[in-house]
Tab-separated table of C-alpha atoms in Angstrom:
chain	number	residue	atom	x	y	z
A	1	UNK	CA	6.142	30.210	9.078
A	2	UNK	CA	6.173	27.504	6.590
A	3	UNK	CA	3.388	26.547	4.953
A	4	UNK	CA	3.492	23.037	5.620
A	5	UNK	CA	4.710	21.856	8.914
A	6	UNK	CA	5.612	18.097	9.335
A	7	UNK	CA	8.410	16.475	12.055
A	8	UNK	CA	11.410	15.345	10.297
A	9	UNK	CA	11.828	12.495	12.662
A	10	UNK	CA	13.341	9.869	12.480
A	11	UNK	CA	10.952	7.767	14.223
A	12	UNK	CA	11.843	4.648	14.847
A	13	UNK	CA	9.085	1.733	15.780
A	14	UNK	CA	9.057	-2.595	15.670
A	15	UNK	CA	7.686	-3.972	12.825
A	16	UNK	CA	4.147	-4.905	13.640
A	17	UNK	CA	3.739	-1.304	15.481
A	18	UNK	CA	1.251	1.177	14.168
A	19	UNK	CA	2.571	4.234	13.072
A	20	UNK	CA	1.152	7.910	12.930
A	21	UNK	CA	2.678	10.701	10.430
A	22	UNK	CA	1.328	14.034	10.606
A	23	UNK	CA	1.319	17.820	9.236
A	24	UNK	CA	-0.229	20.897	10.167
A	25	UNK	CA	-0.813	23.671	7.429
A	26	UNK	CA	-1.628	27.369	7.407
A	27	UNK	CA	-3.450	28.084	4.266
A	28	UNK	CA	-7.261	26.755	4.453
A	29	UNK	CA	-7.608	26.825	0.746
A	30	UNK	CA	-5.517	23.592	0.254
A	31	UNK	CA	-8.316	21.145	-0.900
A	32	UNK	CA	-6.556	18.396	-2.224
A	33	UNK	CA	-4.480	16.418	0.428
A	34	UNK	CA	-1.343	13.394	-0.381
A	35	UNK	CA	1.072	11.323	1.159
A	36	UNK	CA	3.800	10.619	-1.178
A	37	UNK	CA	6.735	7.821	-0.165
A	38	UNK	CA	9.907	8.169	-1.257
A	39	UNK	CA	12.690	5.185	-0.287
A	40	UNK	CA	16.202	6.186	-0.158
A	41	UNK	CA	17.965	7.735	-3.655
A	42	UNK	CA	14.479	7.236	-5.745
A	43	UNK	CA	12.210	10.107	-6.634
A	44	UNK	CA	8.736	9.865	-4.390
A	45	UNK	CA	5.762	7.976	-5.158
A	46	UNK	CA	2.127	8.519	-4.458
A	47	UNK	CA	0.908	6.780	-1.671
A	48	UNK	CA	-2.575	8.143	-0.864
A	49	UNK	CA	-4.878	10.755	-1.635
A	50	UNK	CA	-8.038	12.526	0.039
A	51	UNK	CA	-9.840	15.350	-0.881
A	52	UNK	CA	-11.255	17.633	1.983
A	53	UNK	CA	-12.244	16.396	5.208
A	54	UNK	CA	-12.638	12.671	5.827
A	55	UNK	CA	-10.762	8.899	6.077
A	56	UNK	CA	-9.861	7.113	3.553
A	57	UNK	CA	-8.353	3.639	3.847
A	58	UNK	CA	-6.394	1.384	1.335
A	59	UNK	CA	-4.768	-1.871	2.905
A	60	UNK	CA	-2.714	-1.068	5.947
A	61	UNK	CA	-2.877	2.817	5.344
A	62	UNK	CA	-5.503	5.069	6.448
A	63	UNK	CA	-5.422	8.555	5.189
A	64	UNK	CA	-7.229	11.214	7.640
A	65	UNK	CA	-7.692	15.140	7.060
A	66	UNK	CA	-8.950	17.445	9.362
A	67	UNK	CA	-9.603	20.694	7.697
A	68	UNK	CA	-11.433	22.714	10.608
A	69	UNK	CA	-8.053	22.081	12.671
A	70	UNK	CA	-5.588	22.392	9.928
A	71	UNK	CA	-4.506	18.539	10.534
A	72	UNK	CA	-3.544	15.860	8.360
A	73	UNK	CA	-2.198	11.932	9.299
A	74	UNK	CA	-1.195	9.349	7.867
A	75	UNK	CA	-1.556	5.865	9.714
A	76	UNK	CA	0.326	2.753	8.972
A	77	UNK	CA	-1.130	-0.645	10.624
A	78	UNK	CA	0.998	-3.698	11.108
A	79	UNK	CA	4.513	-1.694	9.784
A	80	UNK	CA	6.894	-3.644	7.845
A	81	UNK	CA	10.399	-3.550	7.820
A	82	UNK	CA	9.776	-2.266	3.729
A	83	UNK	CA	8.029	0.278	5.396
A	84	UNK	CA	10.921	1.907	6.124
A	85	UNK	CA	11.578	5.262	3.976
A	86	UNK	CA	10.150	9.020	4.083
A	87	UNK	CA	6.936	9.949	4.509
A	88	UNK	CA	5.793	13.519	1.929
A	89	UNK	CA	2.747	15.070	2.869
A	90	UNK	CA	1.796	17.473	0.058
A	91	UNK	CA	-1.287	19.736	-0.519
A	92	UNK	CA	-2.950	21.175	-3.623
A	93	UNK	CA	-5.327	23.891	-4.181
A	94	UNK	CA	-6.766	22.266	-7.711
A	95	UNK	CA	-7.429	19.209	-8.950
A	96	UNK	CA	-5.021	19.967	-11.654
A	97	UNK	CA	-2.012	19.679	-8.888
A	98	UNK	CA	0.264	21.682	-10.707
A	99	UNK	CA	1.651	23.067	-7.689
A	100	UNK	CA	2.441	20.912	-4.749
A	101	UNK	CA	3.226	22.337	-1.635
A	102	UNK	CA	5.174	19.768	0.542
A	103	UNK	CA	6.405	19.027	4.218
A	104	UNK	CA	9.465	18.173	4.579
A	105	UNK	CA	9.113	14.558	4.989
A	106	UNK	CA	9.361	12.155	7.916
A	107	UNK	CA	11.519	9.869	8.055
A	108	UNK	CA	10.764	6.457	9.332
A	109	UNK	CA	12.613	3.265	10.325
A	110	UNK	CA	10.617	0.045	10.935
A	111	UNK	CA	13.085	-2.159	13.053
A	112	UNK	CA	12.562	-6.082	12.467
B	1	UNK	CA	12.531	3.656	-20.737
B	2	UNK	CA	9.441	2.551	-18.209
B	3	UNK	CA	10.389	5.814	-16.143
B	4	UNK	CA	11.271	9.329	-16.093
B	5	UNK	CA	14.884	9.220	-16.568
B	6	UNK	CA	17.393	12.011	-15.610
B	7	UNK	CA	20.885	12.646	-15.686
B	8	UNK	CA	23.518	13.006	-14.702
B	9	UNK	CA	22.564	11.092	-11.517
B	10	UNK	CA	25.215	13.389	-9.698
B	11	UNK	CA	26.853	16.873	-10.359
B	12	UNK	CA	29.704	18.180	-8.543
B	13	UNK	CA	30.302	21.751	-9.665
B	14	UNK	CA	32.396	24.796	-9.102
B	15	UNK	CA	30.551	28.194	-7.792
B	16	UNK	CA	30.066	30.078	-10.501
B	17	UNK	CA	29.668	27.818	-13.664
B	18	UNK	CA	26.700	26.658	-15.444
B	19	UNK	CA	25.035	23.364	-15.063
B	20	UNK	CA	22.741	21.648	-16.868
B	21	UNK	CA	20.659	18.850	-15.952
B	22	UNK	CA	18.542	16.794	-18.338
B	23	UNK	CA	14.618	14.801	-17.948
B	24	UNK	CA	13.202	12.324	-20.239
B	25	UNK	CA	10.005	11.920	-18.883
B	26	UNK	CA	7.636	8.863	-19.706
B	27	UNK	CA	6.808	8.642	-23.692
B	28	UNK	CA	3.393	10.099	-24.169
B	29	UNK	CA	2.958	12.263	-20.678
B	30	UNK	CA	2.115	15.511	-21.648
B	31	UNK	CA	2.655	17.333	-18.020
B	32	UNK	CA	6.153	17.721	-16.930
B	33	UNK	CA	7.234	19.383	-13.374
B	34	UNK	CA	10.842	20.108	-11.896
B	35	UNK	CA	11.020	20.507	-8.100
B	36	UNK	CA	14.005	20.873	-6.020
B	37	UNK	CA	14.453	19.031	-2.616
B	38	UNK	CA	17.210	20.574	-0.086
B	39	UNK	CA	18.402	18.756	2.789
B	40	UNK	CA	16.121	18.760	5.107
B	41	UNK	CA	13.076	20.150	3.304
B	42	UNK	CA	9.918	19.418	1.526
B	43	UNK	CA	10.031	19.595	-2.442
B	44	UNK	CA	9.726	22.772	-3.871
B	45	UNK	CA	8.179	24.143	-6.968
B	46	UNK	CA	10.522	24.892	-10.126
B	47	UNK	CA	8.679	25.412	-13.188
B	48	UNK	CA	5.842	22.773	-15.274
B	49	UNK	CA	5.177	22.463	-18.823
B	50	UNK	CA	2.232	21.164	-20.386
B	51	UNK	CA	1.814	20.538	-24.244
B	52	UNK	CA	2.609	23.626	-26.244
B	53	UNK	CA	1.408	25.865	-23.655
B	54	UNK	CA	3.513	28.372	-21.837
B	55	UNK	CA	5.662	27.019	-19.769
B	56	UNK	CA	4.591	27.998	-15.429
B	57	UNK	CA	7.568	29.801	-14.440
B	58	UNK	CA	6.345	30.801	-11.285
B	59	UNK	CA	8.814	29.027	-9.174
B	60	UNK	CA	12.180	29.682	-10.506
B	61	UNK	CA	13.874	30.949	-7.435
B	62	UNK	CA	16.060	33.992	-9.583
B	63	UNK	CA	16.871	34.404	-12.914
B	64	UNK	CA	20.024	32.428	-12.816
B	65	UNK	CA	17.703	29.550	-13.504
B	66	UNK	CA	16.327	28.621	-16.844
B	67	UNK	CA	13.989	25.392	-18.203
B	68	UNK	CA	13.268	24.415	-22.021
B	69	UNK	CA	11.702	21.581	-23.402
B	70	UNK	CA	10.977	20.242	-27.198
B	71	UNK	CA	7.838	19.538	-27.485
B	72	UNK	CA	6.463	16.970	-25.067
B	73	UNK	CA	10.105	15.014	-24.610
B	74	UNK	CA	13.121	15.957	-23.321
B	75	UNK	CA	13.339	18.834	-21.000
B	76	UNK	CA	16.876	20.732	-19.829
B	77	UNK	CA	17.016	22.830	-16.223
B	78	UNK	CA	19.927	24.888	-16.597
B	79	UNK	CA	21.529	26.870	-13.599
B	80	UNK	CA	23.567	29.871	-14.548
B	81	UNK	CA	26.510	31.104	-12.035
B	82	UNK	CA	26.196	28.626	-9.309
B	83	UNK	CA	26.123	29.428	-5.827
B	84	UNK	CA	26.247	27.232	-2.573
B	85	UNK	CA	22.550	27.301	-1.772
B	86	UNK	CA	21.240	25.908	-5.226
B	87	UNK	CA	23.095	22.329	-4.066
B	88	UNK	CA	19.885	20.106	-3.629
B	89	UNK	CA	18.883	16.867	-5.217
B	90	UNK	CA	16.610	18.563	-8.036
B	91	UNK	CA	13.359	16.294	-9.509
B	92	UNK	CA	11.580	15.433	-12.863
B	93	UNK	CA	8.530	14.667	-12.953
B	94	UNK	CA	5.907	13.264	-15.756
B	95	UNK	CA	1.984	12.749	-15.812
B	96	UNK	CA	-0.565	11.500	-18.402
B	97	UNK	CA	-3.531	12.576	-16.252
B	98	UNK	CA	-5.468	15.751	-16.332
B	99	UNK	CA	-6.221	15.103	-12.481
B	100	UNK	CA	-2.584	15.142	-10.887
B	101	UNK	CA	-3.951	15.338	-7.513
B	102	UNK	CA	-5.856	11.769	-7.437
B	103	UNK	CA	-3.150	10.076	-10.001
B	104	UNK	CA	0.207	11.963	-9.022
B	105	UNK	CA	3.037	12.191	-11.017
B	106	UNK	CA	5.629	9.410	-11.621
B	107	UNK	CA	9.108	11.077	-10.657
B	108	UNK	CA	12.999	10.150	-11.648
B	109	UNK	CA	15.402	9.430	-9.166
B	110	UNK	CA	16.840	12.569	-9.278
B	111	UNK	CA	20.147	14.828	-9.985
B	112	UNK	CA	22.524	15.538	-7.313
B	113	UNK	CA	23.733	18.750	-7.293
B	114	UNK	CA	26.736	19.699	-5.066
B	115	UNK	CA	28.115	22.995	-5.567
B	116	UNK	CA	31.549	23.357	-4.083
């Protein structure tokens, strides 16, 4: 079993849709909790970041973990064709994120 | 440069020879990560280096595999004896901050490695 679990997709949705990425992990000692983006040929970029349970929200992303149930999301309102690209979760024990341990990625196409 | 740079972009190689890709991560980051990403799969762990502390070998997948770098620049992965399953786009990565969690890391684009 991996680690990190997360649906490779492709999901496909209009632009304007709302859109809902997840993962499921096994280890309960991640802490630290990501969503890294990484467009087509480029290296991935930090999107959001939580630590332990809660929301967080910047513009049209809201970042959710749900550590009693394993659970993390990623939620994108009013998706934009520039939306489009792969979706990383990653997880971290320390604050010091030396070692990320990543889903696979989800890929996602925002139609116009 | 503005970013981490690495090169070549792509590698097409026979089994069995050496390869060696090359970072130059962001002037002044002192944290510096390679990860590998196969088809299909979430990044993986290589090796980091911070300042002039030991390198974190931990996630070199066999001892074909081999990192350096000179002080806080430039920074060489080099794969010894290639075999099929090490073709994967592998990935620099650079940080100033102590807390890589909350600030990430700024990655290159990538090398991609195709072992034939």
């Amino acid at each position: 079993q991996k680690e990190v679990e997360q649906d490779p997709g492709p999901l496909s949705v209009p632009e304007g849709a709302i859109v809902s990425l997840n993962c499921t992990y096994s280890n309960s000692a991640f802490q630290y909790f990501m969503w890294y983006r990484q467009y087509s040929r480029k290296g991935p970029e930090l999107l959001m970041y939580t630590y332990s349970s809660g929301n967080k929200e910047d513009g049209r992303f809201t970042a959710q973990v749900d550590k009693s149930s394993k659970y993390i999301s990623l939620f994108i309102r009013d998706s934009q064709p520039s939306d489009s690209a792969t979706y990383l979760c990653a997880m971290s024990f320390s604050w010091r994120g030396n070692k990320l341990v990543f889903g696979a990625g989800t890929i996602l196409r925002v139609k116009s | 440069g503005a970013g981490v740079s690495q090169s070549p972009s792509n590698k097409v190689t026979e089994k069995g020879k050496d390869v060696e890709l090359r970072c130059d991560p962001i002037s002044g980051h002192t944290a510096l990560y390679w990860y590998r990403q196969r088809l299909g799969q979430g990044l993986e762990f290589l090796i980091y280096f911070q300042g002039n502390s030991a390198p974190d070998k931990s996630g070199l997948p066999s001892d074909r595999f081999s990192a350096e770098r000179t002080g806080e620049s430039v920074s060489t992965l080099t794969i010894q004896r290639t075999q099929q399953e090490d073709s994967a786009v592998y990935l620099c990565a650079s940080s100033l901050y102590r807390d890589r969690a909350r600030y990430g890391y700024t990655f290159g684009s990538g090398t991609r490695l195709t072992v034939v």
